[in-house]
Amino acid sequence: MLKNIKGTHDILPSEVAYWQKMEQVFRSTPQKFGYQEIRTPIIESTDLFVRGVGEGTDVVGKEMYIFNDKGNDSITLRPELTAPVARAILQYNMLRSYPTCRLWYYGSCFRYEQPQLGRQRQFHQIGAECLGSQFPESDAEIIILANTILRNCEVPAFTLNINSIGTIEERQVYRKVLTEYLNDNSDTLSEDSRKRMSSNPLRTLDSKEPQDKAVVESAPNILDYLGAESSDRFSLIQELLRASEIDFTINPRLVRGLDYYSHTVFEFRTDLLGSQDALGGGGRYDDLFASLGSSTPTPGVGFGLGVERLILLAKKLSETNSSDPNAPYYSPVDTVIVSSPEYVKSVYQVATKLRSKGISVLTDIQQRGFKAQFRDAEKVHAKVAIIIGESEVEKNVLTIKNLILREQVEVNAQDGALLQIVQYIIRG
Ligand code: AMP
């Protein structure tokens, strides 16, 4: 039997309602902050991610889906959307008429990872980027927007960790001190952390390995290496989060995986999903545009949230609320038209009229008898059945049956009363 590819996931009709609810929040929340939607292609040149995400990262080094197309160009299925959005901003010179640009996105990403609960090879991210401001107000705005999306999606029990990793210069000093400390404790470190010691020692700080955690516990604190300006900027962000009634924890061990971050980094986590506990996060990336070849320095800050993990949490919540996780494959419909094959044209005429007025209608497409069609009416929770049988056609009427009260009336087929009665019953 043909099956979906490992690490991908079919969203079946029984699950789609969760997605639609979230997508509704994605469409409405960023707009309340003045963000516009952008949609970029799923495929990009490989070079975009090598330059925009960084060769040293796991995403680029190990996880990208790369192929050569028929023109022998190296193409990559996007593993994230910040670099594509940045590319579009540069390509269309979107900052030319206004100094800042606020964009949000929602779409599929692809990473060749070992699939497990909450980790797939094709997954979705909702995110936003705020370009053109180097000021901490924009960092706070982005964190508040992400937090509001999680709240509006009714995600239960999430926490927000924030940190500042300072400027490149501050980080260089800290990196030296940290490397010395890690070197002194290298016997106790995990193999991965020992390997990363020269290339990216900061990554050891958020390592999940128990032996690393013990060493990191007493490691030098990056916040002690920030200059006055960086500290002030971090303080203002905290004040703005408090003013916006957002709870957070300062976590000096949070560095996140990407090469291009500076100053602010943040992450949303949950205790309810086991090892895949990160719901999403982001940070400030003032150097990204330069890596993409832009000669104008363009500060930016953004976030990405993993939608599959939000859905997993929403499902958990609905299980505790004891709603039915195995909801049937039938979409609820207002009305069914019960008839026989010889009157199918009338059925289609009536259905068209009702649908044009916003009433949902199910009609039989299997040439079955009345009994089966009434069974369908129950399955789709229809409130109204419109019957077009032999006697109705003879009298040029339609029978409207109220399936809740089990009452029925006849109306003239040409009469506008049909619509009124159906609407009246549906509204209850
Ligand atoms: P990142 O771009 O790596 O910071 O990821 C942001 C968020 O996307 C993570 O916190 C996850 O919620 C989600 N995410 C990343 N990789 C995957 C994946 N392979 N499967 C499902 N969700 C993912």
Short mmCIF file of C-alpha atoms and ligand atoms in Angstrom, two decimals:
data_model
loop_
_atom_site.label_atom_id
_atom_site.label_comp_id
_atom_site.label_asym_id
_atom_site.label_seq_id
_atom_site.Cartn_x
_atom_site.Cartn_y
_atom_site.Cartn_z
CA MET A 1 0.00 0.00 0.00
CA LEU A 2 1.24 3.50 -0.80
CA LYS A 3 1.81 5.56 2.33
CA ASN A 4 2.74 9.12 3.19
CA ILE A 5 6.46 9.81 3.46
CA LYS A 6 8.12 9.25 6.85
CA GLY A 7 8.00 12.38 8.97
CA THR A 8 5.05 13.90 7.10
CA HIS A 9 1.55 13.97 8.46
CA ASP A 10 -1.88 13.81 6.83
CA ILE A 11 -4.29 16.24 8.41
CA LEU A 12 -7.48 14.23 8.22
CA PRO A 13 -10.95 15.79 8.30
CA SER A 14 -11.37 14.83 11.96
CA GLU A 15 -8.33 16.97 12.81
CA VAL A 16 -8.85 19.84 10.43
CA ALA A 17 -11.11 21.78 12.80
CA TYR A 18 -8.12 22.30 15.17
CA TRP A 19 -6.07 23.72 12.30
CA GLN A 20 -8.83 25.98 11.08
CA LYS A 21 -9.33 27.41 14.57
CA MET A 22 -5.62 28.18 14.89
CA GLU A 23 -5.42 29.60 11.38
CA GLN A 24 -8.24 31.96 12.29
CA VAL A 25 -6.09 33.25 15.18
CA PHE A 26 -3.05 33.53 12.86
CA ARG A 27 -5.04 35.67 10.45
CA SER A 28 -6.57 37.98 13.04
CA THR A 29 -3.87 38.49 15.72
CA PRO A 30 -0.87 39.92 13.79
CA GLN A 31 -3.23 42.29 12.04
CA LYS A 32 -4.10 43.80 15.43
CA PHE A 33 -0.44 44.74 15.75
CA GLY A 34 -0.26 46.26 12.25
CA TYR A 35 1.49 43.25 10.62
CA GLN A 36 0.79 42.26 7.02
CA GLU A 37 0.91 38.74 5.65
CA ILE A 38 3.64 37.65 3.23
CA ARG A 39 3.75 34.34 1.33
CA THR A 40 7.02 33.18 -0.18
CA PRO A 41 7.79 30.05 -2.28
CA ILE A 42 8.44 26.70 -0.65
CA ILE A 43 11.62 26.29 -2.72
CA GLU A 44 14.54 28.72 -2.59
CA SER A 45 18.14 28.69 -3.72
CA THR A 46 20.30 26.66 -1.33
CA ASP A 47 22.63 29.61 -1.03
CA LEU A 48 19.92 31.67 0.71
CA PHE A 49 19.91 29.36 3.72
CA VAL A 50 23.67 28.78 3.75
CA ARG A 51 24.13 32.54 4.02
CA GLY A 52 20.97 33.39 5.94
CA VAL A 53 20.84 30.63 8.55
CA GLY A 54 24.54 29.81 8.78
CA GLU A 55 26.65 26.87 7.71
CA GLY A 56 27.55 26.00 11.30
CA THR A 57 23.94 25.32 12.30
CA ASP A 58 22.35 21.86 12.49
CA VAL A 59 19.58 23.07 10.18
CA VAL A 60 21.95 23.87 7.31
CA GLY A 61 24.65 21.33 8.12
CA LYS A 62 22.46 18.27 8.58
CA GLU A 63 18.78 18.83 8.03
CA MET A 64 18.06 20.49 4.70
CA TYR A 65 16.27 18.86 1.79
CA ILE A 66 18.52 19.82 -1.12
CA PHE A 67 18.25 18.76 -4.75
CA ASN A 68 19.52 19.86 -8.15
CA ASP A 69 16.71 20.76 -10.53
CA LYS A 70 16.76 20.03 -14.27
CA GLY A 71 18.67 23.27 -14.88
CA ASN A 72 21.28 22.00 -12.39
CA ASP A 73 20.54 24.74 -9.86
CA SER A 74 20.81 23.77 -6.20
CA ILE A 75 17.35 24.10 -4.68
CA THR A 76 16.31 23.70 -1.03
CA LEU A 77 12.89 23.08 0.50
CA ARG A 78 12.73 25.92 3.02
CA PRO A 79 13.66 24.82 6.56
CA GLU A 80 12.45 28.14 8.03
CA LEU A 81 10.97 31.41 6.81
CA THR A 82 13.08 34.24 8.22
CA ALA A 83 15.68 34.05 5.44
CA PRO A 84 13.04 33.86 2.65
CA VAL A 85 11.16 36.83 4.13
CA ALA A 86 14.41 38.81 4.42
CA ARG A 87 15.20 37.91 0.81
CA ALA A 88 11.80 39.21 -0.35
CA ILE A 89 12.22 42.45 1.61
CA LEU A 90 15.55 43.05 -0.08
CA GLN A 91 14.39 41.93 -3.51
CA TYR A 92 11.36 44.24 -3.56
CA ASN A 93 13.08 46.99 -1.63
CA MET A 94 10.19 46.96 0.81
CA LEU A 95 11.83 49.41 3.19
CA ARG A 96 12.17 52.13 0.56
CA SER A 97 8.97 54.06 1.32
CA TYR A 98 8.68 53.49 5.05
CA PRO A 99 11.52 52.89 7.52
CA THR A 100 9.98 49.83 9.17
CA CYS A 101 8.30 46.76 7.77
CA ARG A 102 6.11 44.44 9.84
CA LEU A 103 5.30 41.09 8.25
CA TRP A 104 3.84 37.78 9.36
CA TYR A 105 3.89 34.40 7.65
CA TYR A 106 2.40 30.93 7.96
CA GLY A 107 3.55 27.91 5.99
CA SER A 108 5.27 24.54 5.71
CA CYS A 109 8.93 23.99 6.55
CA PHE A 110 11.07 20.93 5.84
CA ARG A 111 13.88 19.47 7.93
CA TYR A 112 15.39 16.01 7.70
CA GLU A 113 15.14 15.12 11.39
CA GLN A 114 14.38 11.90 13.25
CA PRO A 115 10.57 11.99 13.54
CA GLN A 116 8.96 11.69 16.96
CA LEU A 117 6.00 13.23 18.76
CA GLY A 118 6.16 16.95 17.99
CA ARG A 119 9.01 16.55 15.52
CA GLN A 120 8.35 16.00 11.82
CA ARG A 121 10.11 16.38 8.51
CA GLN A 122 7.36 18.57 7.14
CA PHE A 123 5.91 20.92 9.74
CA HIS A 124 4.34 24.36 9.86
CA GLN A 125 5.44 27.62 11.36
CA ILE A 126 3.57 30.83 12.12
CA GLY A 127 5.92 33.72 12.60
CA ALA A 128 6.53 37.41 12.22
CA GLU A 129 9.43 39.72 11.42
CA CYS A 130 9.80 43.36 12.35
CA LEU A 131 12.42 45.08 10.19
CA GLY A 132 14.01 48.48 10.27
CA SER A 133 14.14 49.29 14.00
CA GLN A 134 17.17 48.68 16.19
CA PHE A 135 15.26 49.83 19.28
CA PRO A 136 14.14 47.51 22.10
CA GLU A 137 10.52 48.57 21.58
CA SER A 138 10.47 46.35 18.49
CA ASP A 139 11.90 43.36 20.40
CA ALA A 140 9.16 43.78 22.99
CA GLU A 141 6.49 44.12 20.30
CA ILE A 142 7.56 40.88 18.65
CA ILE A 143 7.58 38.95 21.94
CA ILE A 144 4.16 40.38 22.87
CA LEU A 145 2.75 39.41 19.48
CA ALA A 146 4.03 35.81 19.81
CA ASN A 147 2.68 35.63 23.35
CA THR A 148 -0.72 36.96 22.22
CA ILE A 149 -0.93 34.35 19.45
CA LEU A 150 -0.28 31.57 21.99
CA ARG A 151 -2.89 33.02 24.34
CA ASN A 152 -5.46 33.43 21.56
CA CYS A 153 -4.81 29.83 20.48
CA GLU A 154 -5.69 28.91 24.07
CA VAL A 155 -2.38 27.08 24.48
CA PRO A 156 -2.37 25.75 28.05
CA ALA A 157 0.52 26.36 30.45
CA PHE A 158 3.36 27.80 28.40
CA THR A 159 6.33 29.70 29.78
CA LEU A 160 8.44 32.44 28.23
CA ASN A 161 12.24 32.52 28.70
CA ILE A 162 14.19 35.57 27.63
CA ASN A 163 17.86 36.43 27.53
CA SER A 164 20.29 38.91 26.04
CA ILE A 165 23.40 37.64 24.30
CA GLY A 166 24.69 41.20 23.76
CA THR A 167 26.66 42.58 20.83
CA ILE A 168 29.23 40.62 18.81
CA GLU A 169 32.04 42.30 20.76
CA GLU A 170 30.49 41.49 24.15
CA ARG A 171 29.89 37.95 23.04
CA GLN A 172 33.51 37.55 21.94
CA VAL A 173 34.73 38.42 25.43
CA TYR A 174 32.17 36.12 27.01
CA ARG A 175 32.99 33.33 24.56
CA LYS A 176 36.62 33.42 25.63
CA VAL A 177 35.75 33.20 29.31
CA LEU A 178 33.22 30.45 28.68
CA THR A 179 35.65 28.42 26.56
CA GLU A 180 38.23 28.56 29.37
CA TYR A 181 35.63 27.40 31.87
CA LEU A 182 34.43 24.57 29.59
CA ASN A 183 38.03 23.53 28.92
CA ASP A 184 38.63 23.23 32.66
CA ASN A 185 35.59 20.95 32.87
CA SER A 186 35.96 19.12 29.56
CA ASP A 187 36.22 15.69 31.24
CA THR A 188 32.65 15.99 32.40
CA LEU A 189 31.15 17.35 29.16
CA SER A 190 29.23 15.33 26.58
CA GLU A 191 31.02 14.39 23.37
CA ASP A 192 28.89 16.82 21.31
CA SER A 193 29.77 19.71 23.57
CA ARG A 194 33.47 18.82 23.49
CA LYS A 195 33.32 18.80 19.68
CA ARG A 196 31.56 22.17 19.63
CA MET A 197 34.02 23.74 22.04
CA SER A 198 35.97 25.64 19.37
CA SER A 199 33.20 26.17 16.79
CA ASN A 200 30.24 27.15 18.98
CA PRO A 201 30.84 26.87 22.75
CA LEU A 202 27.70 28.89 23.53
CA ARG A 203 25.55 26.01 22.33
CA THR A 204 26.68 23.97 25.34
CA LEU A 205 24.67 26.39 27.48
CA ASP A 206 21.34 25.05 26.26
CA SER A 207 22.48 21.44 25.80
CA LYS A 208 19.95 18.87 26.97
CA GLU A 209 22.62 16.34 28.03
CA PRO A 210 22.53 15.79 31.83
CA GLN A 211 26.34 15.87 32.20
CA ASP A 212 26.48 19.22 30.33
CA LYS A 213 23.71 20.63 32.49
CA ALA A 214 25.74 20.00 35.63
CA VAL A 215 28.75 21.88 34.20
CA VAL A 216 26.63 24.71 32.83
CA GLU A 217 25.03 25.24 36.23
CA SER A 218 28.12 27.08 37.49
CA ALA A 219 29.27 28.53 34.15
CA PRO A 220 29.96 32.29 33.85
CA ASN A 221 26.75 34.26 33.29
CA ILE A 222 26.51 36.05 29.93
CA LEU A 223 24.50 38.87 31.50
CA ASP A 224 27.56 39.83 33.56
CA TYR A 225 29.41 40.58 30.30
CA LEU A 226 26.90 43.03 28.83
CA GLY A 227 27.89 46.70 28.60
CA ALA A 228 25.64 49.46 29.98
CA GLU A 229 23.86 50.02 26.66
CA SER A 230 23.00 46.35 26.16
CA SER A 231 21.87 46.03 29.78
CA ASP A 232 19.61 49.08 29.49
CA ARG A 233 18.06 47.80 26.30
CA PHE A 234 17.39 44.43 27.96
CA SER A 235 15.86 46.19 31.00
CA LEU A 236 13.48 48.23 28.84
CA ILE A 237 12.25 45.07 27.11
CA GLN A 238 11.50 43.55 30.51
CA GLU A 239 9.63 46.67 31.59
CA LEU A 240 7.55 46.66 28.41
CA LEU A 241 6.68 42.98 28.88
CA ARG A 242 5.57 43.69 32.45
CA ALA A 243 3.53 46.67 31.25
CA SER A 244 1.85 44.28 28.79
CA GLU A 245 1.05 41.80 31.58
CA ILE A 246 3.36 39.12 30.24
CA ASP A 247 5.07 36.69 32.62
CA PHE A 248 8.63 35.69 31.78
CA THR A 249 11.76 34.18 33.23
CA ILE A 250 15.25 35.49 32.57
CA ASN A 251 17.30 32.53 31.49
CA PRO A 252 21.00 33.38 30.97
CA ARG A 253 21.57 29.87 29.51
CA LEU A 254 19.26 30.52 26.56
CA VAL A 255 21.28 31.12 23.37
CA ARG A 256 19.28 29.36 20.59
CA GLY A 257 20.77 27.62 17.62
CA LEU A 258 21.06 30.24 14.91
CA ASP A 259 24.29 32.02 14.08
CA TYR A 260 22.90 35.45 13.34
CA TYR A 261 21.23 36.45 16.61
CA SER A 262 22.36 39.39 18.72
CA HIS A 263 20.96 40.97 21.90
CA THR A 264 17.51 39.51 22.50
CA VAL A 265 16.73 35.81 22.33
CA PHE A 266 13.55 34.21 23.63
CA GLU A 267 11.76 30.91 23.68
CA PHE A 268 8.30 29.65 24.60
CA ARG A 269 8.19 26.24 26.29
CA THR A 270 5.69 23.78 27.65
CA ASP A 271 5.91 20.93 30.17
CA LEU A 272 3.21 18.95 28.42
CA LEU A 273 5.06 17.60 25.36
CA GLY A 274 8.00 15.65 26.76
CA SER A 275 11.37 16.25 25.14
CA GLN A 276 10.01 18.42 22.29
CA ASP A 277 9.22 21.16 24.78
CA ALA A 278 9.98 24.25 22.63
CA LEU A 279 6.88 25.82 21.14
CA GLY A 280 8.91 28.43 19.33
CA GLY A 281 11.08 31.42 19.80
CA GLY A 282 13.18 33.99 18.08
CA GLY A 283 15.48 36.88 18.52
CA ARG A 284 17.19 39.91 17.08
CA TYR A 285 19.19 39.49 13.89
CA ASP A 286 20.84 42.78 13.00
CA ASP A 287 23.49 41.08 10.85
CA LEU A 288 21.26 38.89 8.70
CA PHE A 289 20.81 41.37 5.89
CA ALA A 290 24.55 41.89 5.59
CA SER A 291 25.01 38.10 5.22
CA LEU A 292 22.47 38.19 2.39
CA GLY A 293 24.57 40.77 0.59
CA SER A 294 22.75 43.98 1.56
CA SER A 295 24.99 47.03 1.80
CA THR A 296 22.44 48.90 3.96
CA PRO A 297 22.47 47.66 7.56
CA THR A 298 18.93 46.57 8.41
CA PRO A 299 18.10 45.64 11.98
CA GLY A 300 15.38 43.08 12.54
CA VAL A 301 13.72 40.91 15.13
CA GLY A 302 11.34 37.99 14.67
CA PHE A 303 9.90 34.73 15.92
CA GLY A 304 8.63 31.38 14.64
CA LEU A 305 6.19 29.07 16.44
CA GLY A 306 5.73 25.39 15.58
CA VAL A 307 2.09 24.83 14.70
CA GLU A 308 2.10 21.01 15.10
CA ARG A 309 3.08 21.45 18.74
CA LEU A 310 0.29 23.97 19.29
CA ILE A 311 -2.14 21.49 17.77
CA LEU A 312 -0.85 18.70 20.04
CA LEU A 313 -1.50 20.95 23.04
CA ALA A 314 -4.95 21.96 21.79
CA LYS A 315 -5.81 18.28 21.44
CA LYS A 316 -4.61 17.57 24.96
CA LEU A 317 -6.83 20.35 26.24
CA SER A 318 -9.84 19.02 24.38
CA GLU A 319 -9.20 15.50 25.76
CA THR A 320 -9.28 16.87 29.29
CA ASN A 321 -12.49 18.67 28.34
CA SER A 322 -13.71 15.24 27.19
CA SER A 323 -14.66 16.32 23.67
CA ASP A 324 -14.70 13.52 21.13
CA PRO A 325 -11.21 13.07 19.59
CA ASN A 326 -12.69 10.72 16.99
CA ALA A 327 -15.22 13.11 15.60
CA PRO A 328 -16.88 11.67 12.46
CA TYR A 329 -15.87 12.61 8.96
CA TYR A 330 -19.12 14.44 8.34
CA SER A 331 -19.16 18.17 8.22
CA PRO A 332 -22.30 19.50 9.92
CA VAL A 333 -24.82 20.83 7.39
CA ASP A 334 -28.00 22.90 7.84
CA THR A 335 -30.20 21.16 5.33
CA VAL A 336 -30.50 17.93 3.37
CA ILE A 337 -32.62 17.52 0.29
CA VAL A 338 -34.26 14.12 0.19
CA SER A 339 -35.43 13.06 -3.25
CA SER A 340 -35.28 10.41 -5.97
CA PRO A 341 -32.98 10.34 -9.01
CA GLU A 342 -35.74 11.40 -11.44
CA TYR A 343 -36.07 14.79 -9.70
CA VAL A 344 -32.36 15.49 -9.43
CA LYS A 345 -32.59 18.69 -11.52
CA SER A 346 -35.08 20.20 -9.06
CA VAL A 347 -32.80 19.12 -6.22
CA TYR A 348 -29.88 21.00 -7.79
CA GLN A 349 -32.04 24.07 -8.43
CA VAL A 350 -33.25 24.26 -4.82
CA ALA A 351 -29.74 23.55 -3.45
CA THR A 352 -28.27 26.37 -5.57
CA LYS A 353 -30.89 28.81 -4.31
CA LEU A 354 -30.26 27.91 -0.66
CA ARG A 355 -26.47 27.92 -0.93
CA SER A 356 -26.50 31.33 -2.58
CA LYS A 357 -28.18 32.58 0.60
CA GLY A 358 -25.48 31.05 2.80
CA ILE A 359 -27.36 27.91 3.83
CA SER A 360 -25.35 24.68 3.68
CA VAL A 361 -27.02 21.84 1.82
CA LEU A 362 -26.25 18.15 1.36
CA THR A 363 -27.74 16.27 -1.57
CA ASP A 364 -27.61 12.57 -2.39
CA ILE A 365 -25.04 11.56 -5.02
CA GLN A 366 -25.55 7.80 -4.92
CA GLN A 367 -29.10 7.51 -6.26
CA ARG A 368 -30.26 5.95 -2.98
CA GLY A 369 -33.70 5.69 -1.38
CA PHE A 370 -35.31 8.08 1.11
CA LYS A 371 -34.37 6.01 4.16
CA ALA A 372 -30.61 6.26 3.50
CA GLN A 373 -30.91 9.98 2.83
CA PHE A 374 -32.69 10.55 6.16
CA ARG A 375 -29.91 8.58 7.88
CA ASP A 376 -27.40 11.02 6.33
CA ALA A 377 -29.47 13.90 7.67
CA GLU A 378 -28.94 12.58 11.19
CA LYS A 379 -25.19 12.06 10.69
CA VAL A 380 -24.66 15.63 9.53
CA HIS A 381 -26.94 17.02 12.27
CA ALA A 382 -29.19 18.72 9.74
CA LYS A 383 -32.06 20.69 11.20
CA VAL A 384 -34.08 20.72 8.01
CA ALA A 385 -34.96 18.16 5.35
CA ILE A 386 -36.51 19.36 2.12
CA ILE A 387 -38.44 16.57 0.46
CA ILE A 388 -39.01 16.43 -3.27
CA GLY A 389 -41.03 13.26 -3.96
CA GLU A 390 -43.68 12.20 -6.41
CA SER A 391 -46.58 13.86 -4.58
CA GLU A 392 -44.62 17.11 -4.17
CA VAL A 393 -43.86 17.25 -7.90
CA GLU A 394 -47.49 16.56 -8.77
CA LYS A 395 -48.68 19.40 -6.54
CA ASN A 396 -45.70 21.68 -7.49
CA VAL A 397 -44.75 22.01 -3.81
CA LEU A 398 -41.78 21.24 -1.56
CA THR A 399 -42.11 19.65 1.85
CA ILE A 400 -40.02 21.29 4.55
CA LYS A 401 -39.48 19.05 7.54
CA ASN A 402 -38.22 20.44 10.84
CA LEU A 403 -36.05 17.52 11.96
CA ILE A 404 -35.86 18.74 15.54
CA LEU A 405 -39.57 19.25 16.18
CA ARG A 406 -40.56 16.54 13.66
CA GLU A 407 -43.09 18.89 12.05
CA GLN A 408 -43.53 19.54 8.38
CA VAL A 409 -45.14 22.06 6.04
CA GLU A 410 -45.63 22.29 2.32
CA VAL A 411 -44.67 25.41 0.37
CA ASN A 412 -45.15 26.37 -3.21
CA ALA A 413 -41.99 25.49 -5.15
CA GLN A 414 -41.74 29.00 -6.64
CA ASP A 415 -42.56 30.73 -3.39
CA GLY A 416 -39.97 32.78 -1.46
CA ALA A 417 -41.41 31.27 1.77
CA LEU A 418 -39.03 28.29 1.35
CA LEU A 419 -36.02 30.39 2.24
CA GLN A 420 -37.70 32.14 5.12
CA ILE A 421 -38.93 28.93 6.72
CA VAL A 422 -35.57 27.18 6.32
CA GLN A 423 -33.73 30.15 7.80
CA TYR A 424 -36.24 30.33 10.65
CA ILE A 425 -35.74 26.65 11.57
CA ILE A 426 -31.94 26.81 11.30
CA ARG A 427 -31.71 29.78 13.63
CA GLY A 428 -33.85 27.85 16.10
P1 AMP B 1 13.41 27.00 15.06
O1 AMP B 1 13.20 27.63 13.71
O2 AMP B 1 14.35 25.83 15.03
O3 AMP B 1 13.70 27.99 16.14
O4 AMP B 1 12.02 26.36 15.45
C1 AMP B 1 10.91 27.12 15.90
C2 AMP B 1 9.82 26.17 16.32
O5 AMP B 1 9.39 25.41 15.21
C3 AMP B 1 10.26 25.12 17.34
O6 AMP B 1 10.22 25.63 18.64
C4 AMP B 1 9.23 24.06 17.13
O7 AMP B 1 8.01 24.37 17.79
C5 AMP B 1 9.00 24.13 15.64
N1 AMP B 1 9.81 23.09 14.97
C6 AMP B 1 11.11 23.16 14.61
N2 AMP B 1 11.50 22.02 14.00
C7 AMP B 1 10.40 21.22 13.98
C8 AMP B 1 10.12 19.90 13.49
N3 AMP B 1 11.09 19.18 12.89
N4 AMP B 1 8.89 19.40 13.67
C9 AMP B 1 7.91 20.11 14.27
N5 AMP B 1 8.10 21.35 14.75
C10 AMP B 1 9.32 21.90 14.61
#
